[in-house]
PDB file of C-alpha atoms and ligand atoms in Angstrom:
ATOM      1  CA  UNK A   2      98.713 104.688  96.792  1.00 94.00           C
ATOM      2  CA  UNK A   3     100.922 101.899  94.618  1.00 95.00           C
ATOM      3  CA  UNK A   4     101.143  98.507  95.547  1.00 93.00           C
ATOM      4  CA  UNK A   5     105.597  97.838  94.841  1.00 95.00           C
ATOM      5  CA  UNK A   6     106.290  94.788  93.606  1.00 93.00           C
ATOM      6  CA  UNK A   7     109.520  94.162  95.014  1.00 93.00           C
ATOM      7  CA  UNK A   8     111.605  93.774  98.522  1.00 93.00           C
ATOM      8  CA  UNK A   9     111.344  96.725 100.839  1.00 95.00           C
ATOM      9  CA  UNK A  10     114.606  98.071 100.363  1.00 97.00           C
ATOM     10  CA  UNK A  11     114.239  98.367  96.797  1.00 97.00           C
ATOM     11  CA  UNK A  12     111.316 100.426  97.465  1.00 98.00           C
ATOM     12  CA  UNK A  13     113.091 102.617  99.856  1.00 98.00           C
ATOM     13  CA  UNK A  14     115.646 103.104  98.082  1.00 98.00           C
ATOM     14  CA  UNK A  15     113.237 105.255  95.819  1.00 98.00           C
ATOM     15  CA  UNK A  16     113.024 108.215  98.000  1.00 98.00           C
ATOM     16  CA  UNK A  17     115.045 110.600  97.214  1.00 98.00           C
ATOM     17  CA  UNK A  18     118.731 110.690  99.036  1.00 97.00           C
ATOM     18  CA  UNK A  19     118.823 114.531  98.931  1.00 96.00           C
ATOM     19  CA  UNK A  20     115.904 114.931 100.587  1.00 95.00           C
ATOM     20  CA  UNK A  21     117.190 113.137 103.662  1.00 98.00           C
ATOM     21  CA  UNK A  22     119.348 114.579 106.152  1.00 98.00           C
ATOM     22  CA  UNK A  23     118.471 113.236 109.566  1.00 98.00           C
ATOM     23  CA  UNK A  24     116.499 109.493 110.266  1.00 99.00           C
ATOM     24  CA  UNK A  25     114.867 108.133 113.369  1.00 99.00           C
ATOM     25  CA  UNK A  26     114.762 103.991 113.575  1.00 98.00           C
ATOM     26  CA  UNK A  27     112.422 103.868 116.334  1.00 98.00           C
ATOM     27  CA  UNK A  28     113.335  99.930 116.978  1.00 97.00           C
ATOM     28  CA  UNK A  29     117.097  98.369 116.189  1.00 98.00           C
ATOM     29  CA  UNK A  30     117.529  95.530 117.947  1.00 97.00           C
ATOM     30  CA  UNK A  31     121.020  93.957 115.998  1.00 97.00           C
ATOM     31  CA  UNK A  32     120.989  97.533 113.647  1.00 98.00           C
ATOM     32  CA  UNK A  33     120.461  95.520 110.350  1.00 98.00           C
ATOM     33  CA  UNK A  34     118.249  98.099 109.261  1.00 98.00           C
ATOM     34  CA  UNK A  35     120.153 101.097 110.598  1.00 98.00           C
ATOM     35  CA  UNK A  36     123.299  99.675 108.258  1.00 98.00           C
ATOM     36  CA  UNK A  37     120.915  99.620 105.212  1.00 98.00           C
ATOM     37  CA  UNK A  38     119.715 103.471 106.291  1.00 98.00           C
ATOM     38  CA  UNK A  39     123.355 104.399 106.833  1.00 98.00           C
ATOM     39  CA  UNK A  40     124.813 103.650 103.315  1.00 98.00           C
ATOM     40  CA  UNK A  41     121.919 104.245 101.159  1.00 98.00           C
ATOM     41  CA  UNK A  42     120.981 107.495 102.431  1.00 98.00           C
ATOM     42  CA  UNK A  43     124.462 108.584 104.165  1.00 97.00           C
ATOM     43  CA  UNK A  44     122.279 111.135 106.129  1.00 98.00           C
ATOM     44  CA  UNK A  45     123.933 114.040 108.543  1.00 98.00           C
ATOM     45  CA  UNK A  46     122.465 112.224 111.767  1.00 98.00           C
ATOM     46  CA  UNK A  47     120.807 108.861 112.253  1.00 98.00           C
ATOM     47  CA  UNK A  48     118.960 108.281 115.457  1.00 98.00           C
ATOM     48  CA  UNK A  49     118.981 104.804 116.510  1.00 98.00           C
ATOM     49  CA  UNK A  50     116.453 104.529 119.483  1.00 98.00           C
ATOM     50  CA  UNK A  51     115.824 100.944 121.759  1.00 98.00           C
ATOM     51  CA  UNK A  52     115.567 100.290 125.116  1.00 97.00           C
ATOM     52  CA  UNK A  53     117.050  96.788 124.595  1.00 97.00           C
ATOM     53  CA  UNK A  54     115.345  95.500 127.577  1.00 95.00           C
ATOM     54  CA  UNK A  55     113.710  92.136 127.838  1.00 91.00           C
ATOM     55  CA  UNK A  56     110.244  91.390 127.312  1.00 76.00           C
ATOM     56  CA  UNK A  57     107.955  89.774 130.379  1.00 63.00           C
ATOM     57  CA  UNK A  58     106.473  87.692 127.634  1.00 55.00           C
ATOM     58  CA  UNK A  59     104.008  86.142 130.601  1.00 53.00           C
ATOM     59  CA  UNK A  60     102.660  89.175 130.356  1.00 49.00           C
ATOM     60  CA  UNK A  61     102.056  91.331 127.461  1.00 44.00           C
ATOM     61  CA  UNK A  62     103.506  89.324 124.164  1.00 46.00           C
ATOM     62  CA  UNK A  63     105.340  91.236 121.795  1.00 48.00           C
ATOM     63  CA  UNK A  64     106.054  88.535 118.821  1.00 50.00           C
ATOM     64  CA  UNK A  65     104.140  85.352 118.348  1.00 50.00           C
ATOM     65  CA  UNK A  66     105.078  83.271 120.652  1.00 52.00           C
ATOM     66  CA  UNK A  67     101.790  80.594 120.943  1.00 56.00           C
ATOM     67  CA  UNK A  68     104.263  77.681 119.416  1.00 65.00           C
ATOM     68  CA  UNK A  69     107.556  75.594 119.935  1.00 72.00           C
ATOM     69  CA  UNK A  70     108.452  77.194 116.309  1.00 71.00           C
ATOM     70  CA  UNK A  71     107.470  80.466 116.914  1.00 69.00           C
ATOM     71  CA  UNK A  72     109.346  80.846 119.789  1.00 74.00           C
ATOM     72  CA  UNK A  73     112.452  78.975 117.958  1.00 80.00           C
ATOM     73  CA  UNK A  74     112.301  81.693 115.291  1.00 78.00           C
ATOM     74  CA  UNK A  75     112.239  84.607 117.586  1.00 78.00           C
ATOM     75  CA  UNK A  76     114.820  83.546 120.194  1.00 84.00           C
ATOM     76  CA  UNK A  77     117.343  82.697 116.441  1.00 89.00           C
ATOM     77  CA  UNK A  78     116.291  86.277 115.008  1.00 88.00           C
ATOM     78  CA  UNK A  79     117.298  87.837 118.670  1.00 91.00           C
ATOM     79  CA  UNK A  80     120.016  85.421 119.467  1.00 93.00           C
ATOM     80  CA  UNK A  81     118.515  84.058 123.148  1.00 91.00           C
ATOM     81  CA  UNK A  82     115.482  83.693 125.083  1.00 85.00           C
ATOM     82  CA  UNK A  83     113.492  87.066 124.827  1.00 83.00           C
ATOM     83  CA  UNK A  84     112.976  87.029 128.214  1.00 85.00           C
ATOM     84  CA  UNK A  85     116.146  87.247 129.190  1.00 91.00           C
ATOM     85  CA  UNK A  86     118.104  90.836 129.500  1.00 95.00           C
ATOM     86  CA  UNK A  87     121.588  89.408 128.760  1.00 96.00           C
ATOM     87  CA  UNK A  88     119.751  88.486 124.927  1.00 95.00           C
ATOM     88  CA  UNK A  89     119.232  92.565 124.360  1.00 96.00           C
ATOM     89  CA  UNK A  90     122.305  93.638 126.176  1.00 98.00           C
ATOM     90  CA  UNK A  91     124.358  91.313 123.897  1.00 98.00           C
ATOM     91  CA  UNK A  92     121.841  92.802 121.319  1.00 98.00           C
ATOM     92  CA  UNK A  93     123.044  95.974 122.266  1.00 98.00           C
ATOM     93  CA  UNK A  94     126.663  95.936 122.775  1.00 98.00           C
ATOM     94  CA  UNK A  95     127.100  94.214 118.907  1.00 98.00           C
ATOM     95  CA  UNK A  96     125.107  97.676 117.747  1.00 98.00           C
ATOM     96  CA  UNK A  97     127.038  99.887 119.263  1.00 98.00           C
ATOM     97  CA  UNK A  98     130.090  97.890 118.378  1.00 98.00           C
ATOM     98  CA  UNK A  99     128.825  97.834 114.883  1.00 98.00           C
ATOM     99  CA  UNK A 100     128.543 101.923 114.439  1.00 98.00           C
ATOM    100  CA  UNK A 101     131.360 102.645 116.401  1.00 98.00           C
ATOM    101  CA  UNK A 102     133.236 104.912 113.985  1.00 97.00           C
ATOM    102  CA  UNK A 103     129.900 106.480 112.639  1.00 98.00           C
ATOM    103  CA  UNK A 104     130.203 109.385 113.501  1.00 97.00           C
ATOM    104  CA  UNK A 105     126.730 110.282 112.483  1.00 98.00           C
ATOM    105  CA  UNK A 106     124.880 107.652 113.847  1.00 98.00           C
ATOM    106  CA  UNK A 107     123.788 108.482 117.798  1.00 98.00           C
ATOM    107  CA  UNK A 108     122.712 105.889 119.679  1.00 98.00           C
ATOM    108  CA  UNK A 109     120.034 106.332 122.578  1.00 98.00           C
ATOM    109  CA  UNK A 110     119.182 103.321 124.939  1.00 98.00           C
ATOM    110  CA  UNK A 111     115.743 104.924 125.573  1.00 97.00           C
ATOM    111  CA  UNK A 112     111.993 103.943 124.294  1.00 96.00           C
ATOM    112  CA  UNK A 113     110.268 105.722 122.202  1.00 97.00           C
ATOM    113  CA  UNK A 114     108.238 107.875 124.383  1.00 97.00           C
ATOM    114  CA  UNK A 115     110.994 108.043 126.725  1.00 97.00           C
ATOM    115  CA  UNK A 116     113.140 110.523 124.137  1.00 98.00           C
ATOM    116  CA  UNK A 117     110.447 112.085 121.354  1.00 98.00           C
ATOM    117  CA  UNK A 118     110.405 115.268 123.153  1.00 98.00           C
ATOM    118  CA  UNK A 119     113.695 115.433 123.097  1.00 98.00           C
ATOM    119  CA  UNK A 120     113.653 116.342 119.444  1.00 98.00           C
ATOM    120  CA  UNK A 121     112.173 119.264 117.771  1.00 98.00           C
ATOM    121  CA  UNK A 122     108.696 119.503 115.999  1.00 98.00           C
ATOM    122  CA  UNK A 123     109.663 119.683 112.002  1.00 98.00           C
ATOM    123  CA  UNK A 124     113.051 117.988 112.530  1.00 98.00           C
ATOM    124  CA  UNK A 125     113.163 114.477 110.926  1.00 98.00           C
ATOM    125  CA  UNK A 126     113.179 113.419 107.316  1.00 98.00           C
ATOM    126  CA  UNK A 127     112.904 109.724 107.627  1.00 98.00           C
ATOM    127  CA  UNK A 128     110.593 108.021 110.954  1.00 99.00           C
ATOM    128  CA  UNK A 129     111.396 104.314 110.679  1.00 98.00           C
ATOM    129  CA  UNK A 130     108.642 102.806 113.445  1.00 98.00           C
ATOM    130  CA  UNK A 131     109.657  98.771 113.955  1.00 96.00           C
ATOM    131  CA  UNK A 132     109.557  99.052 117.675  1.00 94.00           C
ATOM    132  CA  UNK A 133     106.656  97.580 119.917  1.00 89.00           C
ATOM    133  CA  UNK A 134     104.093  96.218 116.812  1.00 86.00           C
ATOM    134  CA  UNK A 135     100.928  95.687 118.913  1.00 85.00           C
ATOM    135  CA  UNK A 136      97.981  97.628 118.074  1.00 87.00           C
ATOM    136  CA  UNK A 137      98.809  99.899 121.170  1.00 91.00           C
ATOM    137  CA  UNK A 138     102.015 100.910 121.214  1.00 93.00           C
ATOM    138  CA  UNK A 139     102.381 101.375 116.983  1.00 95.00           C
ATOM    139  CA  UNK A 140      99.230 103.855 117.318  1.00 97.00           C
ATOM    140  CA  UNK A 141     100.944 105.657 120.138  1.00 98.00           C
ATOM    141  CA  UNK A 142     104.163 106.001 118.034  1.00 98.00           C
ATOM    142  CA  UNK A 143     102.499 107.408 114.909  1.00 98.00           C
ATOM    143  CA  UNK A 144     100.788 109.552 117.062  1.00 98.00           C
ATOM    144  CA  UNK A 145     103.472 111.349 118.877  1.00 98.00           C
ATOM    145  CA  UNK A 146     106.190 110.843 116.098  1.00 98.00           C
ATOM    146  CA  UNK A 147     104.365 112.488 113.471  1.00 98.00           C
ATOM    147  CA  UNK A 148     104.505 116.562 114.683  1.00 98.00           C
ATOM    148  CA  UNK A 149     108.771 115.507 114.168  1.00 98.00           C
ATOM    149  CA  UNK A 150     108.369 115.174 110.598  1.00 98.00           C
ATOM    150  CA  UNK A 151     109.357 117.577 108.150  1.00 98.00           C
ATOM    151  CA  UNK A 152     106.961 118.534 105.476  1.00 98.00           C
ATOM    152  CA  UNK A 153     108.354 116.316 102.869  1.00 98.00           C
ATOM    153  CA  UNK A 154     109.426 113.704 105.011  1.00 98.00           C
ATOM    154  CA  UNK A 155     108.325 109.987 105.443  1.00 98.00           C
ATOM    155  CA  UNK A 156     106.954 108.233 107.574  1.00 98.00           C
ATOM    156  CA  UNK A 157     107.569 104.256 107.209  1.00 98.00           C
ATOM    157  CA  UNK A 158     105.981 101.503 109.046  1.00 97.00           C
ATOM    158  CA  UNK A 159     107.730  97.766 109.184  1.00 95.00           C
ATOM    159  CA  UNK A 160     105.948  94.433 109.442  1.00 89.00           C
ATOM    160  CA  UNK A 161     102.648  96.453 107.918  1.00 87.00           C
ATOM    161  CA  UNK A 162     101.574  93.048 106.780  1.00 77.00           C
ATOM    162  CA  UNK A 163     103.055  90.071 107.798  1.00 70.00           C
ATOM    163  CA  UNK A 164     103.645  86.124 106.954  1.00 60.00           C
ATOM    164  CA  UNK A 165     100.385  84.074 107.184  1.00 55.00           C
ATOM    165  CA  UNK A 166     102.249  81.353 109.653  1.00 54.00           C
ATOM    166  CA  UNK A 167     103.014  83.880 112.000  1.00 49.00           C
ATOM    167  CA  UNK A 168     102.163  86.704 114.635  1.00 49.00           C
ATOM    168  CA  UNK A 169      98.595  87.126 114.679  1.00 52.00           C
ATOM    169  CA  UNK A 170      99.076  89.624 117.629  1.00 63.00           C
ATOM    170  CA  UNK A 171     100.776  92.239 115.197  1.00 76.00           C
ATOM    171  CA  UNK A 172      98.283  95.918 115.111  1.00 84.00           C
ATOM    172  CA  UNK A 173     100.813  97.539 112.521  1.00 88.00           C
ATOM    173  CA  UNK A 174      97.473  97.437 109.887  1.00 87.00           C
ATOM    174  CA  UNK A 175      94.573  98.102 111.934  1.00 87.00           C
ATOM    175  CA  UNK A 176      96.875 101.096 113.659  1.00 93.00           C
ATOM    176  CA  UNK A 177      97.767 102.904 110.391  1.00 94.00           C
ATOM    177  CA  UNK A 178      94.078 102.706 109.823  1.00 92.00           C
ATOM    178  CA  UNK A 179      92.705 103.987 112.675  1.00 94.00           C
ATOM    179  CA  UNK A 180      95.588 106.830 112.348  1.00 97.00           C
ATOM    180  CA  UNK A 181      94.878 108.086 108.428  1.00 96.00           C
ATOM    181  CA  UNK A 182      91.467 108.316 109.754  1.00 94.00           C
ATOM    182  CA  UNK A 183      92.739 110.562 112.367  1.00 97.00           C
ATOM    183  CA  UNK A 184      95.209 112.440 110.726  1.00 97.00           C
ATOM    184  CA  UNK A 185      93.413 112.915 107.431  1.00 96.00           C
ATOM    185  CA  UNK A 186      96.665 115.206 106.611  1.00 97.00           C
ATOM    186  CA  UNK A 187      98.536 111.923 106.036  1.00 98.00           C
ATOM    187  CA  UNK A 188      98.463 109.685 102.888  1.00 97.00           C
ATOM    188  CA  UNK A 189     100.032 106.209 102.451  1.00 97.00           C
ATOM    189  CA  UNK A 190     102.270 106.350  99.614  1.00 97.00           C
ATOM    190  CA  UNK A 191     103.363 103.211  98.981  1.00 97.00           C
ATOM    191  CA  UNK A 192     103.815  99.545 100.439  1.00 94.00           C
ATOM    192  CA  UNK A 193     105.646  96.766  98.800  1.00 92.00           C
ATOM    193  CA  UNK A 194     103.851  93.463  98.385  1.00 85.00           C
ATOM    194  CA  UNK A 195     105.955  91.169 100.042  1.00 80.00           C
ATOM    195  CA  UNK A 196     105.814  89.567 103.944  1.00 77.00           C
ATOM    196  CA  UNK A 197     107.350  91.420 106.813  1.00 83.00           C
ATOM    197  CA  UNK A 198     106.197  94.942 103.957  1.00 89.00           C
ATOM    198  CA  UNK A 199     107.040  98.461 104.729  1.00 95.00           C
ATOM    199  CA  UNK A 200     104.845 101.120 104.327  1.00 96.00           C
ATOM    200  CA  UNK A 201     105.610 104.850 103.091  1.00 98.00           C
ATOM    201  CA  UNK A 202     103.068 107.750 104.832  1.00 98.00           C
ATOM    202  CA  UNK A 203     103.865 111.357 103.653  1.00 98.00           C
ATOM    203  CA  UNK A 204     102.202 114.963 104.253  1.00 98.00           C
ATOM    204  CA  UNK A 205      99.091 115.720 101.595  1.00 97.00           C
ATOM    205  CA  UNK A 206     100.767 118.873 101.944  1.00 97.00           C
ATOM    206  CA  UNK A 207     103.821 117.877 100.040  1.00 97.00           C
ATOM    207  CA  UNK A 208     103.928 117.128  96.171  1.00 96.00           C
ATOM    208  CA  UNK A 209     106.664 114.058  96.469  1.00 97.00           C
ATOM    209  CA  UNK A 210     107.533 114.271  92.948  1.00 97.00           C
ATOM    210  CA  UNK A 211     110.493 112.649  93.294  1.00 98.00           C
ATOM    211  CA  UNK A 212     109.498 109.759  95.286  1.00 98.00           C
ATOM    212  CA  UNK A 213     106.703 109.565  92.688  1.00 98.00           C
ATOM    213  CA  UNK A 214     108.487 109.696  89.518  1.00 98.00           C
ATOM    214  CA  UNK A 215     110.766 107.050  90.613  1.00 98.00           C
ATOM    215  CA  UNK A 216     107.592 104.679  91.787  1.00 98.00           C
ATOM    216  CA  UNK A 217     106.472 105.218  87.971  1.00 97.00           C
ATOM    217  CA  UNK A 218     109.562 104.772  86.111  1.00 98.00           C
ATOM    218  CA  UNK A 219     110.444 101.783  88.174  1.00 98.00           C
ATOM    219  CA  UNK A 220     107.565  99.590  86.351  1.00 97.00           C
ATOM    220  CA  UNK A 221     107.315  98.098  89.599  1.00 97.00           C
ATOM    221  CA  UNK A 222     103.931  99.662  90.967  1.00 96.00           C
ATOM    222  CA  UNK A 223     100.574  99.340  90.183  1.00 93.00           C
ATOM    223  CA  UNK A 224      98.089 101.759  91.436  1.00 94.00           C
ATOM    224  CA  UNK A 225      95.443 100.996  94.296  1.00 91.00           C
ATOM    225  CA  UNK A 226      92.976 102.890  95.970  1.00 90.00           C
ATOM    226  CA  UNK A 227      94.716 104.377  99.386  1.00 90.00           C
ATOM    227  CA  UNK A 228      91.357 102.629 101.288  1.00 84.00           C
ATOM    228  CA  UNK A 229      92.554  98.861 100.422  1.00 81.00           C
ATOM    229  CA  UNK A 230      95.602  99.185 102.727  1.00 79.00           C
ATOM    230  CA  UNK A 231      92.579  98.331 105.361  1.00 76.00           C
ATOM    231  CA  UNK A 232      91.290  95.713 102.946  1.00 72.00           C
ATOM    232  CA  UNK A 233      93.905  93.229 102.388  1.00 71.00           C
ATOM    233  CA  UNK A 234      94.991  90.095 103.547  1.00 71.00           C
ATOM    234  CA  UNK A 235      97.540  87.311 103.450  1.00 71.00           C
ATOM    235  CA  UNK A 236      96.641  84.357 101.758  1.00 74.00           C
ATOM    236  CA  UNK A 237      98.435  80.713 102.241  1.00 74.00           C
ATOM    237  CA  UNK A 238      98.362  77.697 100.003  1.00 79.00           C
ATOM    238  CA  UNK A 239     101.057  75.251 101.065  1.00 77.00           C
ATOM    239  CA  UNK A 240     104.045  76.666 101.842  1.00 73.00           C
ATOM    240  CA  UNK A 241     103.803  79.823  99.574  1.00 74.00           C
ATOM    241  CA  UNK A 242     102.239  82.969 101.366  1.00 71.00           C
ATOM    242  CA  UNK A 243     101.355  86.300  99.437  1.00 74.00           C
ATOM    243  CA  UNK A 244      99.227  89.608  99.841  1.00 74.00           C
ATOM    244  CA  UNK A 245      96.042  89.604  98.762  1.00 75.00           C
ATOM    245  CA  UNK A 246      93.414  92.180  98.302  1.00 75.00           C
ATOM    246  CA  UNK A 247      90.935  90.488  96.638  1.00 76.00           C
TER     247      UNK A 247
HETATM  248  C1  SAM B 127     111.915  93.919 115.084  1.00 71.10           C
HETATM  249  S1  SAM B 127     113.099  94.617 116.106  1.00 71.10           S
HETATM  250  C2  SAM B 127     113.745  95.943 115.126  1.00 71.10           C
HETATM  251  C3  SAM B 127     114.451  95.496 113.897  1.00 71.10           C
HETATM  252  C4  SAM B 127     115.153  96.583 113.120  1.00 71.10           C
HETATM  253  N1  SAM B 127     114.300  97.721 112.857  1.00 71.10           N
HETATM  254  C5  SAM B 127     115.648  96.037 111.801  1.00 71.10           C
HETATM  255  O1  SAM B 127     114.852  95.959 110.830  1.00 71.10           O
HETATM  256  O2  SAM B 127     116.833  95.679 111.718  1.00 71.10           O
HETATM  257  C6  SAM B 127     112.141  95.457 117.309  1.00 71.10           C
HETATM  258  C7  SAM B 127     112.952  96.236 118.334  1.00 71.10           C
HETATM  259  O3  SAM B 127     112.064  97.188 118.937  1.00 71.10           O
HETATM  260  C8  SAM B 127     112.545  97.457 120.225  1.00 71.10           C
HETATM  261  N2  SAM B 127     111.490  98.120 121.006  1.00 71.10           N
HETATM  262  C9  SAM B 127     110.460  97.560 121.665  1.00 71.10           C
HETATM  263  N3  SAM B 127     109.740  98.486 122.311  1.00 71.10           N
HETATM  264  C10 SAM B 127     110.324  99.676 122.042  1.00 71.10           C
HETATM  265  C11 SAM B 127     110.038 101.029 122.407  1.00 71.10           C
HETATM  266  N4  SAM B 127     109.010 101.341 123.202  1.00 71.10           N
HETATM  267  N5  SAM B 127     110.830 102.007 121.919  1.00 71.10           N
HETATM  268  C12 SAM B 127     111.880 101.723 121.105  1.00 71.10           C
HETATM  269  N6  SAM B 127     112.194 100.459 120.735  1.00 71.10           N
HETATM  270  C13 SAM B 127     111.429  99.455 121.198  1.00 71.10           C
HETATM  271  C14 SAM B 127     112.968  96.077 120.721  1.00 71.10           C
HETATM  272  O4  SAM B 127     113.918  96.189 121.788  1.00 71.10           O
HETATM  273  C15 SAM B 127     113.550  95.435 119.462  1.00 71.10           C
HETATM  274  O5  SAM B 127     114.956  95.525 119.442  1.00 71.10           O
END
């Protein structure tokens, strides 16, 4: 797999546009992503798929949450108090607002597992999971997302390794690893090397020449064995935060 040195959506924005006809965003919230999909891709459909409900963060925490500041930076990022439904209806409302005369983006206020079945096996180009990132719920996604992929699709994983001051109860790594080692028919591609990273999966099956040529004509990748993606780290000195594998 390469190691991209770069921001996530310059990585992305190496996969081939002609290849992509219909995304899933598995996880919206505000649609920041889903704008980025939208006009670099300009696919036939995009799926955006959230509940939008509020979290009982009493009970089963979703983002870190164990400090004054981490709960400061998650109730800015969401715009209220996560554990309040008006926050993700408000959340909501600006999305739909937002696509309103996309016609090809279809919003479904449903969870994940709520509305996979609804869409046929081979059918999706482009999975983008940022939904639920504990250990749990991202294996469960992978798991019943990837039969919807097309052979030469992607599957890409947000927050795959994240800031050293923050969210220790993230699973996005140790779930990818415990699904390769499952699904031995999947191979990470690529993940870019900077905090909050993305990480490409594809089919063994398919070639991805394109994807590929554009990796190595970047200059931007170096080349690491697939089996470090379990191996690496974050590493802090002061203020400055980075990815290490060593
Ligand atoms: C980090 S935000 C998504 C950010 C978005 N992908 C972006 O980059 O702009 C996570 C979102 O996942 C949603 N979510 C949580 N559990 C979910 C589930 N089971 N199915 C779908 N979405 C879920 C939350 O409501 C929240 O809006």
């Amino acid at each position: 797999m390469f190691a991209y040195i770069g921001s996530r959506h310059d990585m992305l924005a190496h996969i081939p546009k002609e290849q992509v006809n219909t995304i899933a965003e598995i996880g919206v919230c505000k649609g920041e992503n889903a704008e980025w999909l939208l006009s670099n891709f300009t696919p036939g459909n995009l799926h955006l798929i959230d509940p939008w409900i509020a979290y009982p963060f009493d009970n089963v925490p979703f983002y870190y949450l164990d400090s004054p500041a981490g709960i400061k930076f998650n109730e800015d990022y969401f715009g209220g108090p996560l554990a309040d439904q008006a926050t993700f209806d408000a959340l909501h409302d600006s999305t739909q607002a937002k696509f309103s005369d996309a016609k090809n983006v279809l919003i479904h206020r449903r969870s994940s597992r709520d509305i996979v079945n609804e869409f046929d096996d081979q059918s999706l180009d482009l999975i983008y999971i940022d939904a639920d990132h504990s250990y749990e719920a991202v294996l469960d996604d992978l798991f019943i997302w990837e039969s919807k992929l097309t052979n030469d699709g992607y599957i890409i994983l947000n927050d795959h390794a994240i800031n050293a001051s923050g969210t220790p109860k993230f699973g996005i790594v140790q779930a990818v690893t415990t699904f390769l080692r499952n699904k031995t028919h999947f191979a990470p591609i690529a993940m870019n090397l900077n905090n909050y990273a993305d990480l490409i999966l594809g089919k063994r099956s398919s070639a991805h020449t394109e994807l590929l040529k554009n990796l190595v004509t970047s200059g931007k990748i170096i080349e690491v064995p697939d089996s470090i993606i379990s191996n690496y780290h974050v590493r802090k000195s002061g203020s400055l935060s980075w990815l290490s594998f060593c």
